[in-house]
Short mmCIF file of C-alpha atoms and ligand atoms in Angstrom, two decimals:
data_model
loop_
_atom_site.label_atom_id
_atom_site.label_comp_id
_atom_site.label_asym_id
_atom_site.label_seq_id
_atom_site.Cartn_x
_atom_site.Cartn_y
_atom_site.Cartn_z
CA UNK L 1 68.39 6.18 -63.21
CA UNK L 2 65.90 3.39 -62.66
CA UNK L 3 65.35 4.18 -58.95
CA UNK L 4 64.28 7.78 -59.50
CA UNK L 5 62.13 6.78 -62.43
CA UNK L 6 60.33 4.21 -60.31
CA UNK L 7 59.89 6.66 -57.45
CA UNK L 8 58.46 9.26 -59.79
CA UNK L 9 56.05 6.77 -61.36
CA UNK L 10 54.88 5.56 -57.97
CA UNK L 11 54.27 9.13 -56.87
CA UNK L 12 52.32 9.93 -60.02
CA UNK L 13 50.27 6.75 -59.98
CA UNK L 14 49.56 6.44 -56.26
CA UNK L 15 49.64 10.01 -54.98
CA UNK L 16 46.03 9.88 -53.89
CA UNK L 17 46.66 6.80 -51.74
CA UNK L 18 49.75 8.41 -50.25
CA UNK L 19 47.89 11.62 -49.50
CA UNK L 20 45.06 9.69 -47.93
CA UNK L 21 47.54 7.81 -45.75
CA UNK L 22 49.30 11.00 -44.78
CA UNK L 23 45.97 12.58 -43.87
CA UNK L 24 44.89 9.68 -41.65
CA UNK L 25 48.29 9.51 -40.00
CA UNK L 26 48.15 13.19 -39.09
CA UNK L 27 44.50 13.02 -38.05
CA UNK L 28 45.03 10.04 -35.76
CA UNK L 29 48.32 11.32 -34.32
CA UNK L 30 46.95 14.80 -33.64
CA UNK L 31 43.59 13.84 -32.13
CA UNK L 32 45.25 10.96 -30.24
CA UNK L 33 47.76 13.37 -28.72
CA UNK L 34 45.12 15.92 -27.76
CA UNK L 35 42.76 13.35 -26.24
CA UNK L 36 45.74 11.69 -24.54
CA UNK L 37 46.70 15.02 -23.02
CA UNK L 38 43.15 15.55 -21.76
CA UNK L 39 43.23 12.06 -20.21
CA UNK L 40 46.56 12.91 -18.58
CA UNK L 41 45.21 16.15 -17.12
CA UNK L 42 42.08 14.48 -15.75
CA UNK L 43 44.17 11.72 -14.17
CA UNK L 44 46.54 14.33 -12.73
CA UNK L 45 43.64 16.22 -11.16
CA UNK L 46 42.17 13.04 -9.71
CA UNK L 47 45.50 11.83 -8.36
CA UNK L 48 46.17 15.06 -6.48
CA UNK L 49 42.81 15.25 -4.68
CA UNK L 50 43.64 15.81 -1.00
CA UNK L 51 43.36 12.77 1.22
CA UNK L 52 39.74 12.05 2.04
CA UNK L 53 38.62 12.52 5.64
CA UNK L 54 36.09 9.70 5.90
CA UNK L 55 36.97 6.01 5.79
CA UNK L 56 34.73 5.38 2.80
CA UNK L 57 36.22 8.27 0.86
CA UNK L 58 39.66 6.94 1.56
CA UNK L 59 38.76 3.50 0.20
CA UNK L 60 37.34 5.03 -2.99
CA UNK L 61 40.50 7.09 -3.34
CA UNK L 62 42.78 4.09 -2.85
CA UNK L 63 40.88 2.07 -5.45
CA UNK L 64 40.88 5.01 -7.87
CA UNK L 65 44.60 5.57 -7.53
CA UNK L 66 45.25 1.85 -7.95
CA UNK L 67 43.25 1.80 -11.19
CA UNK L 68 45.15 4.80 -12.53
CA UNK L 69 48.51 3.23 -11.66
CA UNK L 70 47.49 -0.05 -13.27
CA UNK L 71 46.36 1.79 -16.41
CA UNK L 72 49.66 3.66 -16.66
CA UNK L 73 51.81 0.59 -16.04
CA UNK L 74 49.92 -1.68 -18.42
CA UNK L 75 49.79 0.74 -21.33
CA UNK L 76 53.39 1.80 -20.93
CA UNK L 77 54.57 -1.76 -20.45
CA UNK L 78 53.09 -3.33 -23.58
CA UNK L 79 53.58 -2.56 -27.30
CA UNK L 80 50.92 -0.37 -28.90
CA UNK L 81 50.69 -2.85 -31.76
CA UNK L 82 49.58 -5.55 -29.33
CA UNK L 83 47.20 -3.12 -27.59
CA UNK L 84 45.65 -2.39 -30.97
CA UNK L 85 45.00 -6.08 -31.62
CA UNK L 86 43.67 -6.77 -28.13
CA UNK L 87 41.30 -3.79 -28.17
CA UNK L 88 40.12 -4.23 -31.76
CA UNK L 89 39.57 -7.97 -31.62
CA UNK L 90 38.51 -7.85 -28.00
CA UNK L 91 35.65 -5.60 -29.03
CA UNK L 92 34.80 -7.94 -31.91
CA UNK L 93 34.81 -10.87 -29.48
CA UNK L 94 32.45 -9.16 -27.04
CA UNK L 95 30.26 -7.61 -29.75
CA UNK L 96 29.70 -10.97 -31.41
CA UNK L 97 31.83 -10.36 -34.48
CA UNK L 98 31.00 -6.71 -35.10
CA UNK L 99 34.15 -4.68 -35.46
CA UNK L 100 34.81 -1.07 -34.57
CA UNK L 101 34.99 1.46 -37.41
CA UNK L 102 38.70 1.65 -38.25
CA UNK L 103 39.64 5.30 -37.92
CA UNK L 104 37.79 5.89 -34.64
CA UNK L 105 39.32 2.65 -33.36
CA UNK L 106 42.77 3.95 -34.32
CA UNK L 107 42.14 7.27 -32.57
CA UNK L 108 40.87 5.44 -29.50
CA UNK L 109 43.94 3.21 -29.29
CA UNK L 110 46.44 6.03 -29.77
CA UNK L 111 44.52 8.20 -27.27
CA UNK L 112 44.54 5.77 -24.38
CA UNK L 113 48.09 4.73 -25.10
CA UNK L 114 49.21 8.36 -25.13
CA UNK L 115 47.04 9.04 -22.08
CA UNK L 116 49.19 6.65 -20.05
CA UNK L 117 52.34 8.56 -20.93
CA UNK L 118 50.64 11.93 -20.50
CA UNK L 119 49.44 10.92 -17.03
CA UNK L 120 53.06 10.58 -15.98
CA UNK L 121 54.10 13.76 -17.78
CA UNK L 122 51.31 15.77 -16.14
CA UNK L 123 52.11 14.23 -12.77
CA UNK L 124 55.70 15.39 -13.10
CA UNK L 125 54.46 18.82 -14.17
CA UNK L 126 52.18 19.15 -11.15
CA UNK L 127 54.89 18.03 -8.72
CA UNK L 128 57.24 20.66 -10.10
CA UNK L 129 54.84 23.52 -9.31
CA UNK L 130 55.75 25.41 -6.15
CA UNK L 131 53.67 24.44 -3.11
CA UNK L 132 52.95 28.14 -2.55
CA UNK L 133 50.78 28.21 -5.67
CA UNK L 134 48.46 25.61 -4.14
CA UNK L 135 48.44 27.34 -0.77
CA UNK L 136 47.75 30.73 -2.29
CA UNK L 137 44.74 29.28 -4.09
CA UNK L 138 43.46 27.34 -1.08
CA UNK L 139 43.87 30.37 1.16
CA UNK L 140 41.48 32.46 -0.95
CA UNK L 141 38.94 29.64 -0.77
CA UNK L 142 39.37 27.84 -4.07
CA UNK L 143 38.36 24.19 -4.19
CA UNK L 144 40.78 21.54 -5.41
CA UNK L 145 39.22 21.62 -8.85
CA UNK L 146 39.30 25.43 -9.06
CA UNK L 147 42.90 25.46 -7.91
CA UNK L 148 43.86 22.99 -10.60
CA UNK L 149 41.84 24.62 -13.36
CA UNK L 150 42.71 28.27 -12.71
CA UNK L 151 46.19 28.13 -11.24
CA UNK L 152 48.04 24.85 -11.53
CA UNK L 153 47.16 23.31 -14.90
CA UNK L 154 47.86 26.52 -16.90
CA UNK L 155 51.36 26.56 -15.42
CA UNK L 156 51.77 22.83 -15.92
CA UNK L 157 50.77 23.13 -19.58
CA UNK L 158 53.46 25.66 -20.21
CA UNK L 159 56.09 23.54 -18.52
CA UNK L 160 55.19 20.26 -20.20
CA UNK L 161 54.72 21.61 -23.72
CA UNK L 162 58.06 20.21 -24.92
CA UNK L 163 57.12 16.73 -23.66
CA UNK L 164 53.70 17.01 -25.27
CA UNK L 165 55.28 17.98 -28.60
CA UNK L 166 57.56 15.01 -28.25
CA UNK L 167 54.58 12.69 -27.74
CA UNK L 168 52.96 14.11 -30.85
CA UNK L 169 56.06 13.37 -32.93
CA UNK L 170 56.26 9.86 -31.50
CA UNK L 171 52.60 9.35 -32.36
CA UNK L 172 53.13 10.40 -35.98
CA UNK L 173 55.62 7.58 -36.28
CA UNK L 174 53.81 5.05 -34.10
CA UNK L 175 50.47 5.26 -35.87
CA UNK L 176 52.20 2.99 -38.40
CA UNK L 177 51.48 0.05 -36.11
CA UNK L 178 47.76 0.54 -36.70
CA UNK L 179 48.19 -1.20 -40.05
CA UNK L 180 47.76 -4.46 -38.12
CA UNK L 181 44.07 -3.72 -37.73
CA UNK L 182 43.80 -2.25 -41.23
CA UNK L 183 43.62 1.48 -40.52
CA UNK L 184 44.42 3.27 -43.79
CA UNK L 185 47.32 5.30 -42.46
CA UNK L 186 50.53 5.88 -44.37
CA UNK L 187 52.27 2.57 -43.66
CA UNK L 188 49.13 0.63 -44.61
CA UNK L 189 48.99 2.52 -47.91
CA UNK L 190 52.64 1.68 -48.59
CA UNK L 191 51.93 -2.00 -48.10
CA UNK L 192 49.04 -1.74 -50.49
CA UNK L 193 51.06 0.18 -53.11
CA UNK L 194 54.06 -2.17 -53.05
CA UNK L 195 51.76 -5.14 -53.51
CA UNK L 196 50.55 -3.50 -56.72
CA UNK L 197 53.74 -2.01 -58.20
CA UNK L 198 56.08 -4.65 -56.72
CA UNK L 199 58.66 -1.97 -55.92
CA UNK L 200 59.16 -2.57 -52.24
CA UNK L 201 62.31 -0.49 -51.76
CA UNK L 202 61.12 2.56 -53.70
CA UNK L 203 57.74 2.59 -52.00
CA UNK L 204 59.11 2.49 -48.47
CA UNK L 205 61.73 5.11 -49.26
CA UNK L 206 58.90 7.39 -50.32
CA UNK L 207 56.95 7.00 -47.09
CA UNK L 208 60.17 7.23 -45.12
CA UNK L 209 60.71 10.67 -46.59
CA UNK L 210 57.07 11.62 -45.99
CA UNK L 211 57.30 10.58 -42.31
CA UNK L 212 60.47 12.58 -41.93
CA UNK L 213 58.99 15.69 -43.49
CA UNK L 214 55.95 15.42 -41.20
CA UNK L 215 57.95 15.00 -37.99
CA UNK L 216 60.49 17.63 -38.98
CA UNK L 217 57.83 20.19 -39.84
CA UNK L 218 55.83 19.48 -36.70
CA UNK L 219 58.92 19.72 -34.51
CA UNK L 220 59.80 23.09 -35.99
CA UNK L 221 56.29 24.48 -35.72
CA UNK L 222 55.88 23.35 -32.13
CA UNK L 223 59.26 24.72 -31.14
CA UNK L 224 58.13 28.07 -32.48
CA UNK L 225 55.06 27.96 -30.24
CA UNK L 226 57.09 26.82 -27.25
CA UNK L 227 59.27 29.87 -27.67
CA UNK L 228 56.27 32.14 -27.94
CA UNK L 229 54.62 30.63 -24.88
CA UNK L 230 57.69 30.59 -22.70
CA UNK L 231 57.26 34.30 -22.93
CA UNK L 232 59.39 37.35 -22.81
CA UNK L 233 61.23 37.41 -19.54
CA UNK L 234 62.37 40.98 -19.91
CA UNK L 235 60.18 43.99 -19.62
CA UNK L 236 60.45 47.72 -19.79
CA UNK L 237 58.49 50.25 -17.84
CA UNK L 238 57.28 53.07 -20.04
CA UNK L 239 56.36 56.36 -18.55
CA UNK L 240 57.96 59.19 -16.71
CA UNK L 241 59.64 58.88 -13.37
CA UNK L 242 59.76 62.62 -12.82
CA UNK L 243 56.18 63.32 -13.81
CA UNK L 244 53.89 61.21 -11.63
CA UNK L 245 50.90 62.11 -13.77
CA UNK L 246 52.34 60.41 -16.81
CA UNK L 247 50.96 56.96 -17.27
CA UNK L 248 53.30 54.16 -16.31
CA UNK L 249 52.93 50.94 -18.21
CA UNK L 250 54.75 47.68 -17.94
CA UNK L 251 55.47 46.41 -21.41
CA UNK L 252 56.95 43.17 -22.53
CA UNK L 253 60.33 43.53 -24.09
CA UNK L 254 60.37 42.54 -27.74
CA UNK L 255 63.76 40.91 -27.37
CA UNK L 256 64.07 37.16 -27.81
CA UNK L 257 64.98 35.52 -24.55
CA UNK L 258 66.50 32.34 -25.93
CA UNK J 7 31.64 45.59 23.95
CA UNK J 8 33.85 42.81 22.68
CA UNK J 9 32.72 40.83 19.70
CA UNK J 10 34.46 37.46 19.45
CA UNK J 11 35.44 36.65 15.90
CA UNK J 12 37.95 33.83 16.35
CA UNK J 13 38.49 31.52 19.25
CA UNK J 14 41.16 28.86 19.56
CA UNK J 15 40.36 26.36 22.25
CA UNK J 16 42.94 23.80 23.43
CA UNK J 17 44.39 23.81 19.92
CA UNK J 18 47.19 21.29 19.42
CA UNK J 19 49.22 20.21 16.44
CA UNK J 20 51.70 17.38 16.12
CA UNK J 21 53.91 16.57 13.17
CA UNK J 22 54.54 12.92 13.88
CA UNK J 23 55.96 12.87 17.38
CA UNK J 24 56.86 16.55 17.26
CA UNK J 25 54.38 18.55 19.34
CA UNK J 26 54.48 21.94 17.65
CA UNK J 27 51.40 23.47 19.28
CA UNK J 28 50.33 22.52 22.79
CA UNK J 29 47.03 23.58 24.23
CA UNK J 30 46.72 26.98 22.57
CA UNK J 31 43.88 29.15 23.87
CA UNK J 32 43.30 32.50 22.25
CA UNK J 33 40.34 34.76 21.68
CA UNK J 34 40.36 37.35 18.94
CA UNK J 35 37.84 40.15 19.00
CA UNK J 36 36.61 41.98 15.94
CA UNK J 37 38.85 44.89 15.01
CA UNK J 38 41.84 43.73 17.00
CA UNK J 39 45.33 43.83 15.52
CA UNK J 40 47.29 41.06 17.17
CA UNK J 41 51.01 40.67 16.70
CA UNK J 42 52.41 37.24 17.29
CA UNK J 43 56.07 37.18 18.23
CA UNK J 44 58.45 34.48 19.35
CA UNK J 45 61.62 32.77 18.33
CA UNK J 46 62.04 30.63 15.27
CA UNK J 47 60.34 27.25 15.53
CA UNK J 48 58.01 28.32 18.33
CA UNK J 49 54.95 27.45 16.24
CA UNK J 50 53.75 30.87 15.07
CA UNK J 51 53.31 29.89 11.43
CA UNK J 52 51.76 26.58 12.36
CA UNK J 53 49.16 28.38 14.47
CA UNK J 54 48.17 30.69 11.58
CA UNK J 55 48.15 27.78 9.16
CA UNK J 56 45.85 25.85 11.48
CA UNK J 57 43.49 28.82 11.65
CA UNK J 58 43.31 28.79 7.85
CA UNK J 59 43.17 24.97 7.85
CA UNK J 60 46.23 24.73 5.64
CA UNK J 61 47.30 22.43 8.45
CA UNK J 62 44.82 20.19 10.18
CA UNK J 63 44.87 20.56 13.97
CA UNK J 64 45.43 17.28 15.78
CA UNK J 65 43.39 18.37 18.75
CA UNK J 66 41.24 21.23 20.04
CA UNK J 67 38.78 23.46 18.28
CA UNK J 68 38.71 26.67 16.29
CA UNK J 69 35.56 28.77 16.33
CA UNK J 70 34.81 31.47 13.78
CA UNK J 71 31.99 33.67 15.02
CA UNK J 72 30.97 30.86 17.33
CA UNK J 73 30.95 28.14 14.69
CA UNK J 74 33.36 25.20 14.82
CA UNK J 75 35.20 25.51 11.52
CA UNK J 76 35.88 21.80 11.37
CA UNK J 77 32.24 20.82 11.74
CA UNK J 78 30.28 19.51 8.77
CA UNK J 79 28.07 22.61 8.70
CA UNK J 80 31.03 24.89 8.05
CA UNK J 81 32.04 25.09 4.41
CA UNK J 82 35.79 25.34 4.41
CA UNK J 83 36.12 27.29 1.16
CA UNK J 84 33.56 29.83 2.32
CA UNK J 85 35.33 30.15 5.66
CA UNK J 86 38.68 30.66 3.95
CA UNK J 87 37.24 33.40 1.78
CA UNK J 88 36.38 35.26 4.98
CA UNK J 89 39.74 34.68 6.61
CA UNK J 90 42.42 35.87 4.20
CA UNK J 91 46.05 34.96 4.38
CA UNK J 92 49.20 36.77 3.33
CA UNK J 93 52.31 34.64 3.08
CA UNK J 94 55.98 35.33 3.53
CA UNK J 95 56.54 33.99 0.02
CA UNK J 96 53.65 36.03 -1.50
CA UNK J 97 52.19 33.07 -3.42
CA UNK J 98 50.76 35.19 -6.21
CA UNK J 99 49.47 33.13 -9.11
CA UNK J 100 52.33 33.11 -11.59
CA UNK J 101 50.08 32.58 -14.59
CA UNK J 102 48.08 35.77 -14.05
CA UNK J 103 48.68 39.49 -14.09
CA UNK J 104 48.54 41.46 -10.86
CA UNK J 105 44.99 42.56 -11.65
CA UNK J 106 43.85 39.07 -12.58
CA UNK J 107 45.33 37.76 -9.33
CA UNK J 108 42.85 39.99 -7.53
CA UNK J 109 39.89 39.33 -9.85
CA UNK J 110 39.93 35.58 -10.34
CA UNK J 111 39.45 34.54 -6.70
CA UNK J 112 36.43 36.84 -6.43
CA UNK J 113 34.89 35.41 -9.58
CA UNK J 114 35.52 31.75 -8.78
CA UNK J 115 34.98 31.70 -5.04
CA UNK J 116 32.54 34.53 -4.36
CA UNK J 117 30.82 34.22 -7.77
CA UNK J 118 31.03 37.95 -8.30
CA UNK J 119 30.44 39.31 -11.76
CA UNK J 120 33.69 40.02 -13.57
CA UNK J 121 33.01 43.70 -13.98
CA UNK J 122 32.23 44.11 -10.27
CA UNK J 123 35.25 42.07 -9.32
CA UNK J 124 37.48 44.19 -11.52
CA UNK J 125 36.19 47.38 -9.94
CA UNK J 126 36.84 46.06 -6.46
CA UNK J 127 40.27 44.74 -7.46
CA UNK J 128 41.32 48.07 -8.95
CA UNK J 129 40.15 49.86 -5.83
CA UNK J 130 42.32 47.77 -3.53
CA UNK J 131 45.27 47.78 -5.91
CA UNK J 132 45.08 51.55 -5.80
CA UNK J 133 44.89 51.44 -2.02
CA UNK J 134 48.20 49.55 -1.85
CA UNK J 135 49.70 51.97 -4.34
CA UNK J 136 50.14 49.51 -7.18
CA UNK J 137 47.84 50.95 -9.86
CA UNK J 138 50.71 51.41 -12.28
CA UNK J 139 51.38 47.70 -12.26
CA UNK J 140 47.97 46.15 -12.86
CA UNK J 141 49.16 44.45 -16.04
CA UNK J 142 52.48 43.26 -14.69
CA UNK J 143 53.09 39.60 -14.06
CA UNK J 144 54.43 38.46 -10.67
CA UNK J 145 57.81 37.71 -12.25
CA UNK J 146 58.05 41.38 -13.22
CA UNK J 147 57.49 42.73 -9.71
CA UNK J 148 59.85 43.29 -6.82
CA UNK J 149 59.23 41.51 -3.54
CA UNK J 150 57.60 44.51 -1.91
CA UNK J 151 55.36 45.03 -4.93
CA UNK J 152 54.37 41.37 -4.95
CA UNK J 153 53.46 41.52 -1.30
CA UNK J 154 51.35 44.63 -1.82
CA UNK J 155 49.46 42.86 -4.60
CA UNK J 156 49.07 39.83 -2.35
CA UNK J 157 47.52 42.12 0.26
CA UNK J 158 45.23 43.63 -2.38
CA UNK J 159 44.22 40.13 -3.42
CA UNK J 160 43.33 39.24 0.16
CA UNK J 161 41.42 42.51 0.60
CA UNK J 162 39.48 42.01 -2.63
CA UNK J 163 37.70 39.08 -1.01
CA UNK J 164 36.35 41.48 1.66
CA UNK J 165 37.53 39.19 4.45
CA UNK J 166 36.67 39.68 8.09
CA UNK J 167 40.11 38.63 9.26
CA UNK J 168 43.49 38.66 7.55
CA UNK J 169 46.33 36.46 8.75
CA UNK J 170 49.82 37.69 7.93
CA UNK J 171 52.70 35.24 8.23
CA UNK J 172 55.90 37.25 8.33
CA UNK J 173 54.85 39.40 5.38
CA UNK J 174 58.13 41.33 5.31
CA UNK J 175 60.66 38.63 6.16
CA UNK J 176 61.47 37.73 2.57
CA UNK J 177 61.97 41.35 1.55
CA UNK J 178 65.07 43.42 1.05
CA UNK J 179 65.31 46.01 3.83
CA UNK J 180 64.39 48.92 1.58
CA UNK J 181 61.09 47.26 0.67
CA UNK J 182 59.97 46.43 4.18
CA UNK J 183 58.74 49.97 4.77
CA UNK J 184 56.32 50.08 1.85
CA UNK J 185 54.59 46.88 2.99
CA UNK J 186 54.46 47.89 6.64
CA UNK J 187 52.99 51.25 5.60
CA UNK J 188 50.15 49.44 3.83
CA UNK J 189 49.56 47.28 6.90
CA UNK J 190 49.62 50.30 9.18
CA UNK J 191 46.93 51.85 6.99
CA UNK J 192 44.85 48.70 7.17
CA UNK J 193 45.07 48.55 10.94
CA UNK J 194 43.11 51.78 11.14
CA UNK J 195 40.20 50.49 9.06
CA UNK J 196 38.79 48.21 11.72
CA UNK J 197 39.91 45.05 9.93
CA UNK J 198 40.83 42.20 12.26
CA UNK J 199 44.45 41.29 11.75
CA UNK J 200 46.75 38.60 13.11
CA UNK J 201 50.35 39.31 12.22
CA UNK J 202 53.30 37.04 12.81
CA UNK J 203 56.22 39.40 12.71
CA UNK J 204 59.78 40.06 13.70
CA UNK J 205 59.23 43.81 13.27
CA UNK J 206 59.08 44.81 16.90
CA UNK J 207 58.46 48.46 16.21
CA UNK J 208 55.42 47.54 14.15
CA UNK J 209 54.19 45.21 16.88
CA UNK J 210 54.61 47.90 19.45
CA UNK J 211 53.09 50.79 17.57
CA UNK J 212 50.37 49.23 15.50
CA UNK J 213 48.96 46.26 17.37
CA UNK J 214 46.33 46.33 20.02
CA UNK J 215 47.66 43.11 21.54
CA UNK J 216 50.90 41.19 21.43
CA UNK J 217 51.08 37.43 21.85
CA UNK J 218 54.41 35.86 22.72
CA UNK J 219 54.84 32.21 21.80
CA UNK J 220 57.50 29.85 22.98
CA UNK J 221 57.86 26.14 22.15
CA UNK J 222 54.25 25.73 21.11
CA UNK J 223 52.54 27.58 23.93
CA UNK J 224 51.35 31.14 24.41
CA UNK J 225 53.47 32.52 27.23
CA UNK J 226 52.18 36.08 27.24
CA UNK J 227 49.19 37.80 25.79
CA UNK J 228 48.80 41.44 26.64
CA UNK J 229 48.89 45.03 25.38
CA UNK J 230 52.11 46.11 23.61
CA UNK J 231 53.21 48.60 26.25
CA UNK J 232 53.07 45.94 28.92
CA UNK J 233 55.04 43.31 27.02
CA UNK J 234 57.71 45.69 25.81
CA UNK J 235 58.24 47.61 29.04
CA UNK J 236 57.34 45.04 31.64
CA UNK J 237 57.43 41.44 30.36
CA UNK J 238 56.36 38.97 33.01
CA UNK J 239 58.12 35.85 31.80
CA UNK J 240 61.86 35.37 31.78
CA UNK J 241 61.61 33.81 28.28
CA UNK J 242 59.91 36.90 26.95
CA UNK J 243 62.55 39.16 28.40
CA UNK J 244 65.28 36.97 26.95
CA UNK J 245 63.65 37.01 23.51
CA UNK J 246 63.10 40.76 23.48
CA UNK J 247 66.65 41.43 24.63
CA UNK J 248 67.99 39.26 21.87
CA UNK J 249 65.81 40.71 19.12
CA UNK J 250 65.99 44.34 20.18
CA UNK J 251 69.67 44.04 20.93
CA UNK J 252 69.47 46.36 23.93
CA UNK J 253 69.58 46.11 27.75
N1 ATP B 304 54.96 20.42 7.55
C1 ATP B 304 55.74 20.18 8.64
N2 ATP B 304 56.16 18.92 8.90
C2 ATP B 304 56.93 18.66 9.98
N3 ATP B 304 57.31 19.58 10.87
C3 ATP B 304 56.94 20.86 10.66
C4 ATP B 304 56.13 21.22 9.54
N4 ATP B 304 55.90 22.55 9.58
C5 ATP B 304 56.53 23.00 10.68
N5 ATP B 304 57.16 21.98 11.34
C6 ATP B 304 57.93 22.11 12.57
O1 ATP B 304 57.13 22.79 13.50
C7 ATP B 304 57.91 23.66 14.31
C8 ATP B 304 57.29 25.04 14.31
O2 ATP B 304 57.35 25.56 13.03
P1 ATP B 304 56.72 26.97 12.65
O3 ATP B 304 56.97 27.16 11.21
O4 ATP B 304 55.33 27.03 13.12
O5 ATP B 304 57.62 27.95 13.50
P2 ATP B 304 57.63 29.52 13.46
O6 ATP B 304 57.37 29.97 14.85
O7 ATP B 304 56.75 30.04 12.40
O8 ATP B 304 59.15 29.81 13.12
P3 ATP B 304 59.78 30.92 12.15
O9 ATP B 304 59.88 32.18 12.94
O10 ATP B 304 61.13 30.36 11.82
O11 ATP B 304 58.91 31.03 10.96
C9 ATP B 304 59.32 23.62 13.74
O12 ATP B 304 60.09 22.81 14.60
C10 ATP B 304 59.17 22.96 12.42
O13 ATP B 304 60.28 22.17 12.13
MG1 MG B 305 57.07 30.94 10.49
#
């Protein structure tokens, strides 16, 4: 059949372009998600700083919280494709025609876009942690930052992992919009290939399948880690109850809890 | 010779219009074990939480060894490390093992070396009889076991005072004894303790002083024998009759 023949030929002829695109897509999606998560955590820590005592501190806090809210609203309320254009050409405008290197620009755009979503995800995660965890930490003398770093954020991370995985999958797909500034991700490569082989349908079917394989594989892998991290809820106590000298150990049950 | 460690002076706390503490005056000497009793809503927890600054007093002062704890010179985290707190709901860190719960605060707040902190933590965990469970996570412990670890965590900071807010109220009856036994032990070590409790027998036998609170004020403050055999105020008598279920 003609279709399969064309697909095969495209794969053989352009596999290096496709692989390059796949590589950039994964690189940008992964680093963008990680940096976005870090942004979200930092914003979450800043937003939960206890109310300042002095008037000046309170003003700084108000302004800070306003900026964070504005950041979240603006980046969630506009398309990433438009953000990419505004940031890329905005930089060129300010820098007198110099443009940003493409891949770092792509990572930057995806990072701050994801950061806006992560800020909300982390906020939800922090709110869902029991108040007693904060009080326990404060009562032993931990500062706000220590409380967040040692007690709260580790628990938040565990709780929000499914949302973070979800963001990663979304980013794999959404990096395709970066073609508007010429980042050589997978969609950009497809455009380039179809302009050469003139097989529009076949080319896009190929990258469609590649996108699906990427998101499917990533979803499965992350779900595996989520399961691992959510931990074994059962446990067994090994040791002897009649012989107090025998060592008692609490062991995690090997059974799967889900 | 009495050695003042804590002093509450005209302490007041309002939640909006609700005056929960009104002009509280209380002096705590080093080594005292003070039980705080009173009916629900009388402000017992709020008073302890103000002492630890988990709540900010709206008026009055709190002095720790003569220093105003709300002054700029007093570092709140350092103060809190010296005044431990044990909660009704335990508040162990869910992301750490029992041992780590006792180590991490020492390392982060007191800047102790990990090895030293671990040694101290193990010592106190042993003291509360929980050595077998050092590697257990809070979710794997019973209420009484959690509370004993919470006490070990507080002790690991080598505090000068420990505040207990109804440490046994969330426990099943058969676990109350194990926690009270630990606290009884502690009371003989010279540690200063303030204990909000509904365990009247504990208050009577273990404490050196009993404070009775009613609607945000301290109505009586005397030795246990006095308050249990010869309460001065009608409110105290009423409360004791109700809670002891006799006379
Ligand atoms: N964070 C808060 N905001 C508003 N009101 C509060 C708050 N905490 C406590 N209160 C109110 O303060 C009053 C005293 O509460 P507190 O918890 O100190 O009582 P308590 O003596 O410890 O009672 P219990 O024996 O039930 O623990 C109650 O009327 C309560 O509703
Ligand atoms: Mg209370």
